[in-house]
Amino acid sequence: MEGKQGRRTVKRVRLSVGDVAACQDIVIPEHWSSAAEAVASHQGNPPIVVVCGPKNSGKSTFARFLVNTLLTSRHKMVGYLDTDVGQPEYTPPGCLSLHIIDRPNHDLATPRLRNPESRCFFYGDISSKSDPRAYIACVTDLYDDFYEKHHRGSSGICGEACSPLVVNTPGWVKGVGYHILVDTLTHMAPTHVIQLRTSEPDKNLPTGAFWLRGDQEAMVDLINVDAAKQDVLSRSVIVQKHARLLRELRTVAYFRQCLPSEQNIDKYKELAYALAAHPPYEISISKVKVVHLHCQVPDSELFYSLNATIVGLASSSAGKTYMGTSLPLCVGLGIVRGIDTEKGVYYVLTPVPASLLLKVDLFLQGHVEIPTNLLQVRGCLSPYMSTNFISVTKNFREGSHTA
């Protein structure tokens, strides 16, 4: 998809199941293949692998390649724990999620949206620094859920049905980010840690099992992998990231799912028009509690703060409390495109089906914003930019549907 602002072409490259080492635009270097094969040939219980390193070192690309390698070896399913809220693999930004993958991704260059089969939390920001305690609580819950259901087994002994786990981590590895990573590794006790290292020593993590005492290092296999941007023939090895642009593309792709897949849309302007014309859901104000994740908002300002924002759609009956932090499960994201206080309804655009919306009784508001490419479109009156939200929503009553 492309537009006048942030124009970018994303190439989709196909890859045969039997050849997980190379594709047209991404060439996996030999030392990456050796590291992945070392994990795949691990004897005993399926491995628990954490991939870590500084930003733009190739963590996501390596994690995709590792999942493919595990699936094409002896494992029927692989768990994928997505802990990078800024650049998630399978969800829009601001989410932490657990996925069970049963087939290789044939495009190492492009992450794909998919619904978590297991659990998803809306953290509500693109960095863990907003609330490290809540972030760690979410990651811990996701890992524990995988370990109980897919790794340890009902008998407490890992058998043939147990699956390996790949954990992709954020590129924030200094200061508070470093301590969050240490807490994550300590809780998970992985069998393997893949550390990608760049040519700039100051940006890398410490060598060795930096989160363990010296007498515990034998408990984990440490594999250092050089970050690879080009191979000896100057071919691309990893996709260079433009973080803000990629976040917007992911969010745009998510809300594109509101519209029929056969609808021909290939520009931001067309998508903005289509979303503006799409009938929103009506959700009763009285049935939904609004939770502000990273700030406090006076009750008198609630509707003003909520209108024209992205919210996490969650259920208070699903999830649990961890160390005093409430962890409601999220079923997806929505755009609050209008509020009718006279009728007592929110108007929400979301790809989440009505059957799941019936369970939603929480709006989780964070700092994830509507992409500017959907707002600043010449010739399109965006409903999200309006300040008179009551008159705006009345224009869409005839086409709206109730959840």
JSON list of C-alpha atoms in Angstrom, two decimals, residues 118-262:
[
{"chain": "A", "resi": 118, "resn": "SER", "atom": "CA", "xyz": [-4.08, -18.19, 22.92]},
{"chain": "A", "resi": 119, "resn": "ARG", "atom": "CA", "xyz": [-3.58, -14.85, 24.64]},
{"chain": "A", "resi": 120, "resn": "CYS", "atom": "CA", "xyz": [-3.11, -11.19, 23.81]},
{"chain": "A", "resi": 121, "resn": "PHE", "atom": "CA", "xyz": [-2.72, -8.10, 25.98]},
{"chain": "A", "resi": 122, "resn": "PHE", "atom": "CA", "xyz": [-3.05, -4.49, 24.96]},
{"chain": "A", "resi": 123, "resn": "TYR", "atom": "CA", "xyz": [-0.16, -2.75, 26.66]},
{"chain": "A", "resi": 124, "resn": "GLY", "atom": "CA", "xyz": [-1.05, 0.52, 24.98]},
{"chain": "A", "resi": 125, "resn": "ASP", "atom": "CA", "xyz": [2.33, 1.97, 24.11]},
{"chain": "A", "resi": 126, "resn": "ILE", "atom": "CA", "xyz": [5.26, 1.32, 21.80]},
{"chain": "A", "resi": 127, "resn": "SER", "atom": "CA", "xyz": [7.84, 1.10, 24.59]},
{"chain": "A", "resi": 128, "resn": "SER", "atom": "CA", "xyz": [7.95, -0.76, 27.89]},
{"chain": "A", "resi": 129, "resn": "LYS", "atom": "CA", "xyz": [9.24, 2.37, 29.64]},
{"chain": "A", "resi": 130, "resn": "SER", "atom": "CA", "xyz": [5.69, 3.69, 30.20]},
{"chain": "A", "resi": 131, "resn": "ASP", "atom": "CA", "xyz": [4.98, 0.98, 32.77]},
{"chain": "A", "resi": 132, "resn": "PRO", "atom": "CA", "xyz": [7.73, -1.65, 33.19]},
{"chain": "A", "resi": 133, "resn": "ARG", "atom": "CA", "xyz": [5.79, -3.42, 35.95]},
{"chain": "A", "resi": 134, "resn": "ALA", "atom": "CA", "xyz": [2.73, -3.96, 33.76]},
{"chain": "A", "resi": 135, "resn": "TYR", "atom": "CA", "xyz": [4.92, -4.94, 30.81]},
{"chain": "A", "resi": 136, "resn": "ILE", "atom": "CA", "xyz": [6.75, -7.62, 32.80]},
{"chain": "A", "resi": 137, "resn": "ALA", "atom": "CA", "xyz": [3.44, -8.88, 34.22]},
{"chain": "A", "resi": 138, "resn": "CYS", "atom": "CA", "xyz": [2.03, -9.36, 30.70]},
{"chain": "A", "resi": 139, "resn": "VAL", "atom": "CA", "xyz": [5.16, -11.11, 29.40]},
{"chain": "A", "resi": 140, "resn": "THR", "atom": "CA", "xyz": [5.27, -13.37, 32.44]},
{"chain": "A", "resi": 141, "resn": "ASP", "atom": "CA", "xyz": [1.63, -14.36, 32.06]},
{"chain": "A", "resi": 142, "resn": "LEU", "atom": "CA", "xyz": [2.08, -15.18, 28.37]},
{"chain": "A", "resi": 143, "resn": "TYR", "atom": "CA", "xyz": [5.13, -17.32, 29.06]},
{"chain": "A", "resi": 144, "resn": "ASP", "atom": "CA", "xyz": [3.49, -19.15, 31.96]},
{"chain": "A", "resi": 145, "resn": "ASP", "atom": "CA", "xyz": [0.44, -19.88, 29.82]},
{"chain": "A", "resi": 146, "resn": "PHE", "atom": "CA", "xyz": [2.60, -21.40, 27.08]},
{"chain": "A", "resi": 147, "resn": "TYR", "atom": "CA", "xyz": [4.65, -23.41, 29.55]},
{"chain": "A", "resi": 148, "resn": "GLU", "atom": "CA", "xyz": [1.57, -24.88, 31.23]},
{"chain": "A", "resi": 149, "resn": "LYS", "atom": "CA", "xyz": [-0.39, -25.70, 28.05]},
{"chain": "A", "resi": 150, "resn": "HIS", "atom": "CA", "xyz": [2.22, -26.44, 25.42]},
{"chain": "A", "resi": 151, "resn": "HIS", "atom": "CA", "xyz": [5.54, -27.25, 27.03]},
{"chain": "A", "resi": 152, "resn": "ARG", "atom": "CA", "xyz": [5.21, -28.99, 30.38]},
{"chain": "A", "resi": 153, "resn": "GLY", "atom": "CA", "xyz": [2.15, -31.06, 29.46]},
{"chain": "A", "resi": 154, "resn": "SER", "atom": "CA", "xyz": [-0.73, -32.17, 31.67]},
{"chain": "A", "resi": 155, "resn": "SER", "atom": "CA", "xyz": [1.41, -34.83, 33.35]},
{"chain": "A", "resi": 156, "resn": "GLY", "atom": "CA", "xyz": [4.13, -32.35, 34.24]},
{"chain": "A", "resi": 157, "resn": "ILE", "atom": "CA", "xyz": [6.54, -34.13, 31.87]},
{"chain": "A", "resi": 158, "resn": "CYS", "atom": "CA", "xyz": [7.29, -32.81, 28.40]},
{"chain": "A", "resi": 159, "resn": "GLY", "atom": "CA", "xyz": [6.40, -35.37, 25.74]},
{"chain": "A", "resi": 160, "resn": "GLU", "atom": "CA", "xyz": [6.04, -35.57, 21.97]},
{"chain": "A", "resi": 161, "resn": "ALA", "atom": "CA", "xyz": [3.12, -33.15, 21.98]},
{"chain": "A", "resi": 162, "resn": "CYS", "atom": "CA", "xyz": [5.20, -30.42, 23.63]},
{"chain": "A", "resi": 163, "resn": "SER", "atom": "CA", "xyz": [6.40, -27.55, 21.49]},
{"chain": "A", "resi": 164, "resn": "PRO", "atom": "CA", "xyz": [9.47, -25.31, 21.40]},
{"chain": "A", "resi": 165, "resn": "LEU", "atom": "CA", "xyz": [9.15, -21.58, 22.07]},
{"chain": "A", "resi": 166, "resn": "VAL", "atom": "CA", "xyz": [10.80, -18.65, 20.31]},
{"chain": "A", "resi": 167, "resn": "VAL", "atom": "CA", "xyz": [10.75, -15.34, 22.16]},
{"chain": "A", "resi": 168, "resn": "ASN", "atom": "CA", "xyz": [11.45, -12.16, 20.22]},
{"chain": "A", "resi": 169, "resn": "THR", "atom": "CA", "xyz": [12.53, -9.21, 22.39]},
{"chain": "A", "resi": 170, "resn": "PRO", "atom": "CA", "xyz": [12.68, -5.42, 21.92]},
{"chain": "A", "resi": 171, "resn": "GLY", "atom": "CA", "xyz": [15.85, -3.64, 20.84]},
{"chain": "A", "resi": 172, "resn": "TRP", "atom": "CA", "xyz": [15.95, -1.46, 23.95]},
{"chain": "A", "resi": 173, "resn": "VAL", "atom": "CA", "xyz": [18.88, -3.06, 25.76]},
{"chain": "A", "resi": 174, "resn": "LYS", "atom": "CA", "xyz": [20.25, -0.20, 27.85]},
{"chain": "A", "resi": 175, "resn": "GLY", "atom": "CA", "xyz": [19.14, 1.30, 31.17]},
{"chain": "A", "resi": 176, "resn": "VAL", "atom": "CA", "xyz": [15.64, 0.21, 32.20]},
{"chain": "A", "resi": 177, "resn": "GLY", "atom": "CA", "xyz": [15.36, -1.87, 29.01]},
{"chain": "A", "resi": 178, "resn": "TYR", "atom": "CA", "xyz": [18.35, -3.93, 30.10]},
{"chain": "A", "resi": 179, "resn": "HIS", "atom": "CA", "xyz": [16.84, -4.62, 33.54]},
{"chain": "A", "resi": 180, "resn": "ILE", "atom": "CA", "xyz": [13.51, -5.61, 31.96]},
{"chain": "A", "resi": 181, "resn": "LEU", "atom": "CA", "xyz": [15.36, -8.09, 29.73]},
{"chain": "A", "resi": 182, "resn": "VAL", "atom": "CA", "xyz": [17.23, -9.49, 32.75]},
{"chain": "A", "resi": 183, "resn": "ASP", "atom": "CA", "xyz": [13.92, -10.03, 34.59]},
{"chain": "A", "resi": 184, "resn": "THR", "atom": "CA", "xyz": [12.43, -11.67, 31.50]},
{"chain": "A", "resi": 185, "resn": "LEU", "atom": "CA", "xyz": [15.35, -14.08, 31.04]},
{"chain": "A", "resi": 186, "resn": "THR", "atom": "CA", "xyz": [15.45, -14.92, 34.74]},
{"chain": "A", "resi": 187, "resn": "HIS", "atom": "CA", "xyz": [11.78, -15.88, 34.77]},
{"chain": "A", "resi": 188, "resn": "MET", "atom": "CA", "xyz": [11.86, -17.89, 31.56]},
{"chain": "A", "resi": 189, "resn": "ALA", "atom": "CA", "xyz": [15.10, -19.80, 32.22]},
{"chain": "A", "resi": 190, "resn": "PRO", "atom": "CA", "xyz": [15.61, -20.46, 28.48]},
{"chain": "A", "resi": 191, "resn": "THR", "atom": "CA", "xyz": [17.57, -23.39, 27.11]},
{"chain": "A", "resi": 192, "resn": "HIS", "atom": "CA", "xyz": [19.11, -21.14, 24.41]},
{"chain": "A", "resi": 193, "resn": "VAL", "atom": "CA", "xyz": [19.82, -17.43, 24.16]},
{"chain": "A", "resi": 194, "resn": "ILE", "atom": "CA", "xyz": [20.65, -16.09, 20.71]},
{"chain": "A", "resi": 195, "resn": "GLN", "atom": "CA", "xyz": [22.38, -12.75, 21.04]},
{"chain": "A", "resi": 196, "resn": "LEU", "atom": "CA", "xyz": [22.76, -10.66, 17.88]},
{"chain": "A", "resi": 197, "resn": "ARG", "atom": "CA", "xyz": [25.79, -8.39, 18.07]},
{"chain": "A", "resi": 198, "resn": "THR", "atom": "CA", "xyz": [26.57, -5.36, 15.93]},
{"chain": "A", "resi": 199, "resn": "SER", "atom": "CA", "xyz": [29.93, -3.87, 14.97]},
{"chain": "A", "resi": 200, "resn": "GLU", "atom": "CA", "xyz": [29.34, -1.09, 17.52]},
{"chain": "A", "resi": 201, "resn": "PRO", "atom": "CA", "xyz": [30.32, -2.54, 20.95]},
{"chain": "A", "resi": 202, "resn": "ASP", "atom": "CA", "xyz": [28.61, 0.22, 22.93]},
{"chain": "A", "resi": 203, "resn": "LYS", "atom": "CA", "xyz": [25.21, -0.84, 21.56]},
{"chain": "A", "resi": 204, "resn": "ASN", "atom": "CA", "xyz": [25.55, -4.55, 22.37]},
{"chain": "A", "resi": 205, "resn": "LEU", "atom": "CA", "xyz": [24.51, -6.51, 25.43]},
{"chain": "A", "resi": 206, "resn": "PRO", "atom": "CA", "xyz": [27.22, -7.85, 27.75]},
{"chain": "A", "resi": 207, "resn": "THR", "atom": "CA", "xyz": [28.77, -11.12, 26.65]},
{"chain": "A", "resi": 208, "resn": "GLY", "atom": "CA", "xyz": [27.98, -14.36, 28.46]},
{"chain": "A", "resi": 209, "resn": "ALA", "atom": "CA", "xyz": [24.94, -15.18, 30.59]},
{"chain": "A", "resi": 210, "resn": "PHE", "atom": "CA", "xyz": [24.72, -11.66, 31.97]},
{"chain": "A", "resi": 211, "resn": "TRP", "atom": "CA", "xyz": [21.44, -12.36, 33.81]},
{"chain": "A", "resi": 212, "resn": "LEU", "atom": "CA", "xyz": [22.81, -15.36, 35.75]},
{"chain": "A", "resi": 213, "resn": "ARG", "atom": "CA", "xyz": [25.35, -15.95, 38.49]},
{"chain": "A", "resi": 214, "resn": "GLY", "atom": "CA", "xyz": [28.60, -17.48, 37.27]},
{"chain": "A", "resi": 215, "resn": "ASP", "atom": "CA", "xyz": [27.79, -20.96, 38.61]},
{"chain": "A", "resi": 216, "resn": "GLN", "atom": "CA", "xyz": [24.55, -21.08, 36.57]},
{"chain": "A", "resi": 217, "resn": "GLU", "atom": "CA", "xyz": [25.96, -20.48, 33.08]},
{"chain": "A", "resi": 218, "resn": "ALA", "atom": "CA", "xyz": [26.09, -24.16, 32.25]},
{"chain": "A", "resi": 219, "resn": "MET", "atom": "CA", "xyz": [22.27, -24.22, 32.36]},
{"chain": "A", "resi": 220, "resn": "VAL", "atom": "CA", "xyz": [21.90, -22.35, 29.06]},
{"chain": "A", "resi": 221, "resn": "ASP", "atom": "CA", "xyz": [23.40, -22.54, 25.56]},
{"chain": "A", "resi": 222, "resn": "LEU", "atom": "CA", "xyz": [24.68, -19.12, 24.52]},
{"chain": "A", "resi": 223, "resn": "ILE", "atom": "CA", "xyz": [25.00, -18.42, 20.81]},
{"chain": "A", "resi": 224, "resn": "ASN", "atom": "CA", "xyz": [26.43, -15.11, 19.62]},
{"chain": "A", "resi": 225, "resn": "VAL", "atom": "CA", "xyz": [25.42, -14.17, 16.08]},
{"chain": "A", "resi": 226, "resn": "ASP", "atom": "CA", "xyz": [26.80, -11.24, 14.12]},
{"chain": "A", "resi": 227, "resn": "ALA", "atom": "CA", "xyz": [24.17, -8.86, 12.85]},
{"chain": "A", "resi": 228, "resn": "ALA", "atom": "CA", "xyz": [24.14, -9.23, 9.08]},
{"chain": "A", "resi": 229, "resn": "LYS", "atom": "CA", "xyz": [23.08, -6.44, 6.76]},
{"chain": "A", "resi": 230, "resn": "GLN", "atom": "CA", "xyz": [24.86, -7.58, 3.61]},
{"chain": "A", "resi": 231, "resn": "ASP", "atom": "CA", "xyz": [26.57, -10.78, 2.58]},
{"chain": "A", "resi": 232, "resn": "VAL", "atom": "CA", "xyz": [29.83, -11.07, 0.65]},
{"chain": "A", "resi": 233, "resn": "LEU", "atom": "CA", "xyz": [27.99, -10.35, -2.61]},
{"chain": "A", "resi": 234, "resn": "SER", "atom": "CA", "xyz": [26.38, -7.19, -1.15]},
{"chain": "A", "resi": 235, "resn": "ARG", "atom": "CA", "xyz": [22.94, -8.79, -1.21]},
{"chain": "A", "resi": 236, "resn": "SER", "atom": "CA", "xyz": [20.38, -7.73, 1.37]},
{"chain": "A", "resi": 237, "resn": "VAL", "atom": "CA", "xyz": [20.28, -9.96, 4.45]},
{"chain": "A", "resi": 238, "resn": "ILE", "atom": "CA", "xyz": [17.85, -8.09, 6.69]},
{"chain": "A", "resi": 239, "resn": "VAL", "atom": "CA", "xyz": [15.24, -5.50, 5.93]},
{"chain": "A", "resi": 240, "resn": "GLN", "atom": "CA", "xyz": [16.25, -2.05, 7.12]},
{"chain": "A", "resi": 241, "resn": "LYS", "atom": "CA", "xyz": [13.57, -0.75, 9.46]},
{"chain": "A", "resi": 242, "resn": "HIS", "atom": "CA", "xyz": [11.99, 2.67, 9.61]},
{"chain": "A", "resi": 243, "resn": "ALA", "atom": "CA", "xyz": [10.22, 2.21, 12.92]},
{"chain": "A", "resi": 244, "resn": "ARG", "atom": "CA", "xyz": [7.52, 4.86, 12.75]},
{"chain": "A", "resi": 245, "resn": "LEU", "atom": "CA", "xyz": [6.62, 4.08, 9.16]},
{"chain": "A", "resi": 246, "resn": "LEU", "atom": "CA", "xyz": [6.40, 0.35, 9.87]},
{"chain": "A", "resi": 247, "resn": "ARG", "atom": "CA", "xyz": [4.19, 0.96, 12.89]},
{"chain": "A", "resi": 248, "resn": "GLU", "atom": "CA", "xyz": [1.81, 3.00, 10.75]},
{"chain": "A", "resi": 249, "resn": "LEU", "atom": "CA", "xyz": [1.80, 0.35, 8.04]},
{"chain": "A", "resi": 250, "resn": "ARG", "atom": "CA", "xyz": [0.96, -2.34, 10.60]},
{"chain": "A", "resi": 251, "resn": "THR", "atom": "CA", "xyz": [-1.89, -0.29, 12.06]},
{"chain": "A", "resi": 252, "resn": "VAL", "atom": "CA", "xyz": [-3.23, 0.57, 8.61]},
{"chain": "A", "resi": 253, "resn": "ALA", "atom": "CA", "xyz": [-3.09, -3.10, 7.59]},
{"chain": "A", "resi": 254, "resn": "TYR", "atom": "CA", "xyz": [-4.97, -4.06, 10.75]},
{"chain": "A", "resi": 255, "resn": "PHE", "atom": "CA", "xyz": [-7.89, -1.70, 10.17]},
{"chain": "A", "resi": 256, "resn": "ARG", "atom": "CA", "xyz": [-7.92, -2.53, 6.46]},
{"chain": "A", "resi": 257, "resn": "GLN", "atom": "CA", "xyz": [-9.41, -5.82, 7.68]},
{"chain": "A", "resi": 258, "resn": "CYS", "atom": "CA", "xyz": [-12.64, -3.94, 8.47]},
{"chain": "A", "resi": 259, "resn": "LEU", "atom": "CA", "xyz": [-13.32, -3.88, 4.75]},
{"chain": "A", "resi": 260, "resn": "PRO", "atom": "CA", "xyz": [-13.99, -6.75, 2.34]},
{"chain": "A", "resi": 261, "resn": "SER", "atom": "CA", "xyz": [-10.77, -8.29, 1.05]},
{"chain": "A", "resi": 262, "resn": "GLU", "atom": "CA", "xyz": [-12.02, -8.09, -2.55]}
]
